[in-house]
Coordinates of C-alpha atoms and ligand atoms in Angstrom, one line a residue:
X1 CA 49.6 86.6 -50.9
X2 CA 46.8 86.0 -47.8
X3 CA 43.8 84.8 -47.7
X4 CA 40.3 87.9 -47.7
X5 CA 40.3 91.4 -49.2
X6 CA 43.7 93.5 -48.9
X7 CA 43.2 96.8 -47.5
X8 CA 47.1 97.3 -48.3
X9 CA 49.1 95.7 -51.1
X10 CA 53.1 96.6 -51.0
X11 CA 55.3 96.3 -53.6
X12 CA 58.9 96.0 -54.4
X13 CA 58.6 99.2 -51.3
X14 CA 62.6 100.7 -50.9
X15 CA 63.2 103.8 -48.5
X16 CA 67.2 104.0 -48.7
X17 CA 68.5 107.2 -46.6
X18 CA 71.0 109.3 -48.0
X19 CA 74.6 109.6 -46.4
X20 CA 76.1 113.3 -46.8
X21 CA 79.6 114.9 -46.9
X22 CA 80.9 118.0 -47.4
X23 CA 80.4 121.4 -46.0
X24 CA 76.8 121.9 -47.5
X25 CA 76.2 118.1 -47.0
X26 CA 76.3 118.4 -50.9
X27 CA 78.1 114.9 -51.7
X28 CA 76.3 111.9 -51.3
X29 CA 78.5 109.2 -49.7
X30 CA 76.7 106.1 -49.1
X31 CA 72.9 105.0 -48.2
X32 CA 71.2 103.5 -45.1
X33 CA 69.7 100.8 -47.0
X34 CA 67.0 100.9 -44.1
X35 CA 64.0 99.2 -46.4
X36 CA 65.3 97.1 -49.2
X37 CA 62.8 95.7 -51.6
X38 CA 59.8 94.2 -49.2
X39 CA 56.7 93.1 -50.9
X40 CA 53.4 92.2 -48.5
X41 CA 49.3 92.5 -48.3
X42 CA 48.1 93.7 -45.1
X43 CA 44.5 92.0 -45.4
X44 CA 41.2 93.9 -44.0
X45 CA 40.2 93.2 -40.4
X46 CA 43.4 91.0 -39.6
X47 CA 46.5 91.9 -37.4
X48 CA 49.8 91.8 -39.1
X49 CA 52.7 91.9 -36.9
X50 CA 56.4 93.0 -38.2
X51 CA 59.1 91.7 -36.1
X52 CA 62.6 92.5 -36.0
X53 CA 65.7 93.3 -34.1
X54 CA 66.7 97.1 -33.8
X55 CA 67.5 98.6 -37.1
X56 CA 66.1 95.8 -39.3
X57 CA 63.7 98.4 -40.6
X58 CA 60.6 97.8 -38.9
X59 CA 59.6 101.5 -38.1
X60 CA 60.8 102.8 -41.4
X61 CA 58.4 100.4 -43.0
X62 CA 55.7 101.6 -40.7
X63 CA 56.4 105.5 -41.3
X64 CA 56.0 104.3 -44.9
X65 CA 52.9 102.4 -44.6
X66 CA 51.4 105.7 -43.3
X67 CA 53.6 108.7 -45.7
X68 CA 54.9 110.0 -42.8
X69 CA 57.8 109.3 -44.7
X70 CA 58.8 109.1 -48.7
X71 CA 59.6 105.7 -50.5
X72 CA 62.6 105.9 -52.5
X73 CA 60.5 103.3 -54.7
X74 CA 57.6 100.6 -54.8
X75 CA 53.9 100.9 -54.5
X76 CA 51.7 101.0 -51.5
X77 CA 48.6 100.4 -52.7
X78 CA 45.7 101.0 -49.7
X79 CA 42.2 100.8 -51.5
X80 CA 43.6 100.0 -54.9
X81 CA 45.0 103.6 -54.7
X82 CA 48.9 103.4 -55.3
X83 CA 49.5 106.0 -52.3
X84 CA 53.5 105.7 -52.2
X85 CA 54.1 109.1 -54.4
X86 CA 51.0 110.8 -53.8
X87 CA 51.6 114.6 -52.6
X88 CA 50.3 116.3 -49.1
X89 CA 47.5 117.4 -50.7
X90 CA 46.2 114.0 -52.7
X91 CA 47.2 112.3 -49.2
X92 CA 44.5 114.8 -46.6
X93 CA 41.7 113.0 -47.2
X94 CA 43.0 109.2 -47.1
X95 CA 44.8 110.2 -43.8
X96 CA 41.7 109.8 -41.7
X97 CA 41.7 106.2 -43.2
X98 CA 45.3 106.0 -41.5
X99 CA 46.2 106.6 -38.0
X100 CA 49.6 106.0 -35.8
X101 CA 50.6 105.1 -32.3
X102 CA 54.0 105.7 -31.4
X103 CA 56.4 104.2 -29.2
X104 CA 56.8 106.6 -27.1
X105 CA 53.7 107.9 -25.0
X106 CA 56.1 110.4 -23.4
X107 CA 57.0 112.1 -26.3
X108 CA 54.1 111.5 -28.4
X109 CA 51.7 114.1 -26.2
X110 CA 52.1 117.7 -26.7
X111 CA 52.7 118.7 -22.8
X112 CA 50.9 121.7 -22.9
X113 CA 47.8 120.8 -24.3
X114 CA 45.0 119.1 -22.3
X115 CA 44.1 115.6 -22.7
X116 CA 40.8 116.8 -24.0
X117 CA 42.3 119.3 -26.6
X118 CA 44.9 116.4 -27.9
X119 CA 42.1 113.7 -28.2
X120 CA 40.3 116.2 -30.2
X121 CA 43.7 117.4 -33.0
X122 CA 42.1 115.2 -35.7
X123 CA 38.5 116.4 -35.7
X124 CA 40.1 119.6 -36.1
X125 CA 42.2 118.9 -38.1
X126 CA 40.1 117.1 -40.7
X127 CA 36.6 119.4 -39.7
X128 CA 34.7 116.9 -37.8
X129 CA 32.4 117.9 -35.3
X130 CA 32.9 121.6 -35.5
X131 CA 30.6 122.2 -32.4
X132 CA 32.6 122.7 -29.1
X133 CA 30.1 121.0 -27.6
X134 CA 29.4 117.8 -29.7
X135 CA 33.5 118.0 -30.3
X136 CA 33.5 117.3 -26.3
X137 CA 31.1 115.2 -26.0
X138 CA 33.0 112.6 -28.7
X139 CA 36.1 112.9 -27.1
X140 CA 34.1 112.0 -23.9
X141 CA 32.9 109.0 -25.1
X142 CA 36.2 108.2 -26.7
X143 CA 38.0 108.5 -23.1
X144 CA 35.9 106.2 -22.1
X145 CA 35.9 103.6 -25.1
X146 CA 39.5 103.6 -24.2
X147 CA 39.2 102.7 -20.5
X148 CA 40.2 106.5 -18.9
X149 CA 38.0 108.7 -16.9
X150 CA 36.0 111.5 -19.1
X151 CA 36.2 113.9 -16.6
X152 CA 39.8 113.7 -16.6
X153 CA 39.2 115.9 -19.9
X154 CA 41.2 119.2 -18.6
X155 CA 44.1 117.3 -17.3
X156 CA 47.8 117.6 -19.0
X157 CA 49.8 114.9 -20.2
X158 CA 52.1 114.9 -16.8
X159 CA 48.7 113.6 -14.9
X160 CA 48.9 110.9 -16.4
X161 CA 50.6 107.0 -15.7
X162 CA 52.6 105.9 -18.7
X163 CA 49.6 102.9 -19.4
X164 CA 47.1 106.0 -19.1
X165 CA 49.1 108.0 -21.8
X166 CA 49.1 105.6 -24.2
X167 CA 45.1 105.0 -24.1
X168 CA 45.6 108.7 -24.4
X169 CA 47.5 107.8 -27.9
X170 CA 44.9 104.7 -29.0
X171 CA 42.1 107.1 -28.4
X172 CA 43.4 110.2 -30.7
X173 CA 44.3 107.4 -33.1
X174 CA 40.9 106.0 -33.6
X175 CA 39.1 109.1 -32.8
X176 CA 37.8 109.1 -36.9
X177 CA 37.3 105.2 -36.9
X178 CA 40.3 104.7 -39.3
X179 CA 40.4 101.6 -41.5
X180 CA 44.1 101.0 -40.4
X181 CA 45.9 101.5 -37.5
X182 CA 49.8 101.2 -37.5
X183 CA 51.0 100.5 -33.7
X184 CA 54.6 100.9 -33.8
X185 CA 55.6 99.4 -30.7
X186 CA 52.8 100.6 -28.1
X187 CA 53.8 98.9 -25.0
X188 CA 57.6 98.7 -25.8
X189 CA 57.9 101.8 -22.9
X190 CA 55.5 100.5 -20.4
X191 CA 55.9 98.0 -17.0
X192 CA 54.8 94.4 -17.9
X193 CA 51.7 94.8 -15.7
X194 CA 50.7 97.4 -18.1
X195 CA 51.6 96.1 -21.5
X196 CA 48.7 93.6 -21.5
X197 CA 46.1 96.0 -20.5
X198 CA 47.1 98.0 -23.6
X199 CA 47.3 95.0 -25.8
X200 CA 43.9 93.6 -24.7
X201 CA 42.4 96.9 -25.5
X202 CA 43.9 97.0 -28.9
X203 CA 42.5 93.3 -29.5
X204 CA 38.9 94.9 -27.8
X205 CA 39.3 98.1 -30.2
X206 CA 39.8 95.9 -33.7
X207 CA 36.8 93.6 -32.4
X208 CA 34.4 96.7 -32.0
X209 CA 35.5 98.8 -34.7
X210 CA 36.9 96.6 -37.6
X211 CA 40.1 97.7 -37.7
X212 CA 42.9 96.4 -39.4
X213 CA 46.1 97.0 -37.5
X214 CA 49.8 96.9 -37.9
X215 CA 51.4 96.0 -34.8
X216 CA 55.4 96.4 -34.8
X217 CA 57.1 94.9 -31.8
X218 CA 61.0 93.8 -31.2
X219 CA 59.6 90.7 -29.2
X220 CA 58.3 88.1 -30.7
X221 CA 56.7 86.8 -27.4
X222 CA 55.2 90.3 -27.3
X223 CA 53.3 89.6 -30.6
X224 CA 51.9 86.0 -30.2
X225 CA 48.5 86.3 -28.8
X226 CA 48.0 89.9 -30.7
X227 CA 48.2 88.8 -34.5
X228 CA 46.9 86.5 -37.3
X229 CA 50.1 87.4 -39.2
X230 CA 53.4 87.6 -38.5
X231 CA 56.5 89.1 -40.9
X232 CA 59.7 88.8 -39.2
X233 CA 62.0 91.2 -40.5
X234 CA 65.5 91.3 -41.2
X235 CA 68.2 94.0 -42.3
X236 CA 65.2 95.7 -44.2
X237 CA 64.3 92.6 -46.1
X238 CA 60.9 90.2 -45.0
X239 CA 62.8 86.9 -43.7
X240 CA 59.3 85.0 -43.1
X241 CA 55.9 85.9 -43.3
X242 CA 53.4 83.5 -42.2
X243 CA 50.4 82.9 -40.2
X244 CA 51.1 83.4 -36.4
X245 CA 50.0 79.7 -35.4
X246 CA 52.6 78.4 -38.3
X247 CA 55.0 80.8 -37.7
X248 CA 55.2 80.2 -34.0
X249 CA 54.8 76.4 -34.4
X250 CA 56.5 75.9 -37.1
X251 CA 59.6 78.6 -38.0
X252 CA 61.3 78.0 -41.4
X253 CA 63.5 80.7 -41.6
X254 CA 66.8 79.7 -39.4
X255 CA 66.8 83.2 -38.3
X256 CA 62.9 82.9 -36.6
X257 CA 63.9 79.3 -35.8
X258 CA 67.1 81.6 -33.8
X259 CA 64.7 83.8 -32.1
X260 CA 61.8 81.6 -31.0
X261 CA 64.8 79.5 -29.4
X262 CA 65.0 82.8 -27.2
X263 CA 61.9 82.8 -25.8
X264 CA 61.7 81.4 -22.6
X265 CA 59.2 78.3 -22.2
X266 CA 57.3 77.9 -18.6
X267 CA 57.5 74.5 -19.2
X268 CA 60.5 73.3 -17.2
X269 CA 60.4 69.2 -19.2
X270 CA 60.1 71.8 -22.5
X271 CA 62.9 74.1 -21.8
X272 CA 65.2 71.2 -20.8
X273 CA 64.5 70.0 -24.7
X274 CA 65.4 73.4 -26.0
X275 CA 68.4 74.5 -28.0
X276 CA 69.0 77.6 -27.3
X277 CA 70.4 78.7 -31.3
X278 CA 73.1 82.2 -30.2
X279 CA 73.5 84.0 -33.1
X280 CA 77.2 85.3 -33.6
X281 CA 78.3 88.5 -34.4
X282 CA 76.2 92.0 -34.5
X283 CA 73.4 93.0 -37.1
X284 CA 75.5 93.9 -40.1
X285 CA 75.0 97.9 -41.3
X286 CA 72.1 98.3 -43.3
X287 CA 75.2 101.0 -44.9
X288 CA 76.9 97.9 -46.5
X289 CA 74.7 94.7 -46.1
X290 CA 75.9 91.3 -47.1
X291 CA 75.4 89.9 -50.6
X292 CA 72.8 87.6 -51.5
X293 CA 71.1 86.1 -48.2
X294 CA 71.6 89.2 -45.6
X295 CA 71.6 86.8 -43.2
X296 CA 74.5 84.4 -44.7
X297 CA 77.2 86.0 -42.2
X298 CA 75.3 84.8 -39.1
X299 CA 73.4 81.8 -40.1
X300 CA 74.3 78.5 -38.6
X301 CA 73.2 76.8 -41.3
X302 CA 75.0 78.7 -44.3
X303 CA 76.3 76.9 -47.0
X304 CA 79.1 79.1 -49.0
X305 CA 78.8 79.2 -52.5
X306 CA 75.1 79.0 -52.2
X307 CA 73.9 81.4 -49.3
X308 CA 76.4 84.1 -49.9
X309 CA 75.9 84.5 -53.8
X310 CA 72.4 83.5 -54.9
X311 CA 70.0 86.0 -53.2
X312 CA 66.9 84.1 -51.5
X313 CA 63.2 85.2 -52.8
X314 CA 60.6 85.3 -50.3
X315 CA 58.6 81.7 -51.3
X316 CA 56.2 79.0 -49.7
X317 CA 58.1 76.5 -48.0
X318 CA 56.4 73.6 -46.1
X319 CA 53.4 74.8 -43.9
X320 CA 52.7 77.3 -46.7
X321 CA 55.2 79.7 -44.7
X322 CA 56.8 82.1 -47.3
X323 CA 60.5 82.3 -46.2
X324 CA 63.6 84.1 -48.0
X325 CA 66.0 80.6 -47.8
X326 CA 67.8 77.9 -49.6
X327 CA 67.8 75.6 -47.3
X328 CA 64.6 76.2 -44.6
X329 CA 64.3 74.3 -40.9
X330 CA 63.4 70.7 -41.0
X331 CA 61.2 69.8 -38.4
X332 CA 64.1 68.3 -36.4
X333 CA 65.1 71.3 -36.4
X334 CA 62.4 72.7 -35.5
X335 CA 61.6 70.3 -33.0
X336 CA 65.1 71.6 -31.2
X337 CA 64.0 75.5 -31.2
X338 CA 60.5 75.1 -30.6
X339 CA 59.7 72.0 -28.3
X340 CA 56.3 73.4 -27.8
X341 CA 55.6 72.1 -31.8
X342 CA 57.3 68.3 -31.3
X343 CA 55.1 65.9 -31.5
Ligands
SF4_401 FE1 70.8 80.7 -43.9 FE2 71.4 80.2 -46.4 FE3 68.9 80.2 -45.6 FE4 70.3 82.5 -45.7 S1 69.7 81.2 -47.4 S2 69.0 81.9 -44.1 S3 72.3 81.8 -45.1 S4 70.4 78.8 -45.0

């Protein structure tokens, strides 16, 4: 599916929530069809970012990614280990391998504990550096690795500037030099000033350490300069999955081509090229998503008797982007959304 060594292979990966009724919640109803049959390889070293409007799943796949939630099916194979049904206990070990950063730096942080004692959770919790005082000298030196003050080690939480918290985040997240590092949108909370500082430290971080990183993000201007990869995501289905230079330059899907023709250019000769390509109508509910192409009821270029009853796989298209479409953008249509790619 890409090019080098895949650290994660996913399968045919489903996580459908149940919908409940009843006094004891006993009848199921309906499903939130939240991940819906996506199949990618996240390969070792490389940044793969998954892009999406609210809702279109992104998160879900990340919780999955990492078992903090069950699949209802599929394989997610990390290491040639199929992980996806393993139990708490099979899971311990790899979970060092594994690491999160949440959204939220606000919530994420216990507000009790001290900066120092949170840094430290996993060497606890997986018996690393057992010593009080080597276990403080390594969160030291991770505080600093991640740009905050090492004396700052018996502060709380509330000290902190919302930037500051979430180096607070990257630091407990790489604190046992994981292999992979799932980012579900880290600077999605913070100032713009601030979101750069965080990104560039992520980009520092993968450099120094090796790491292989899955970085979610509802922006795709947020995720241009951060990854080699790019899977834009829609209604819990991959739309288009393709390098970021390709993907950027080049959109296939019509719903990419729709968002990329959001993005403001700088450019003012650009923008005044630009089609700006609305989209009509909401997200349909993942409860009850439309037949065949999920994106048929908005798509400006659907054709009916095609679009809305032969289902779309994920192939190459022109570029060698993999997109889920019957009929991909031509590069005059491309050339509309994306002036920054005519010639
Ligand atoms: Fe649009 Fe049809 Fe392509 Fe779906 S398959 S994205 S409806 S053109």
């Amino acid at each position: 599916m890409a090019a080098g060594n895949p650290l994660v292979e996913v399968r045919d990966l489903v996580k459908h929530f149940p919908i409940k009724k009843g006094l004891i919640l006993s009848r199921q109803v309906g499903a939130v069809r939240a991940v819906d049959g996506i199949s990618f390889d996240i390969v070792e070293g490389e940044t793969l970012g998954l892009v999406g409007e609210s809702g279109c799943g992104k998160s879900t796949t990340a919780r999955l990614l990492t078992r903090l939630l069950d699949p209802t099916s599929g394989t997610i194979s990390f290491e040639g280990r199929d992980i996806a049904f393993m139990s708490h206990e099979e899971l311990k070990p790899l979970r060092r391998d594994m690491q999160m950063i949440f959204q939220d730096p606000y919530s994420s942080l216990n507000p009790r504990k001290t900066v120092g004692s949170i840094i430290a959770e996993p060497f606890v919790i997986h018996a690393v550096a057992p010593d009080p005082k080597e276990r403080k000298r390594r969160v030291q030196e991770l505080m600093e690795q991640v740009g905050l003050n090492p004396e700052h080690f018996n502060r709380l939480p509330h000290e902190f500037s919302g930037g500051q918290r979430q180096r607070i985040g990257v630091a407990r997240a790489i604190a046992l030099k994981p292999k992979l590092i799932v980012a579900d949108e880290p600077v999605s909370a913070l100032d713009v000033s601030i979101q750069a500082q965080i990104l560039n430290l992520l980009r520092t971080l993968q450099r120094d350490l090796g790491l292989t990183i899955v970085f979610i993000a509802h922006d795709l201007s947020v995720v241009r300069h951060m990854c080699d990869r790019i899977a834009v995501m829609y209604l819990g289905r991959i739309a288009e999955l393709a390098s970021a230079d390709e993907l950027y330059g080049h959109p296939r899907h019509p719903y990419t081509g729709a968002l990329l023709s959001a993005v403001p250019v700088p450019d003012p000769r650009l923008a005044k090229m630009k089609v700006r390509q609305v989209l009509g109508g909401d997200v349909p509910s993942p409860t009850n998503p439309p037949q065949a192409c999920r994106f048929h009821t908005r798509c400006p270029k659907a054709v009916a008797g095609t679009c809305d009853v032969d289902d779309p796989e994920l192939a190459a298209k022109a570029g060698g982007n993999l997109a889920a479409c019957h009929f991909p953008l031509s590069d005059t249509e491309i050339a509309a959304r994306v002036p920054t790619a005519a010639p």
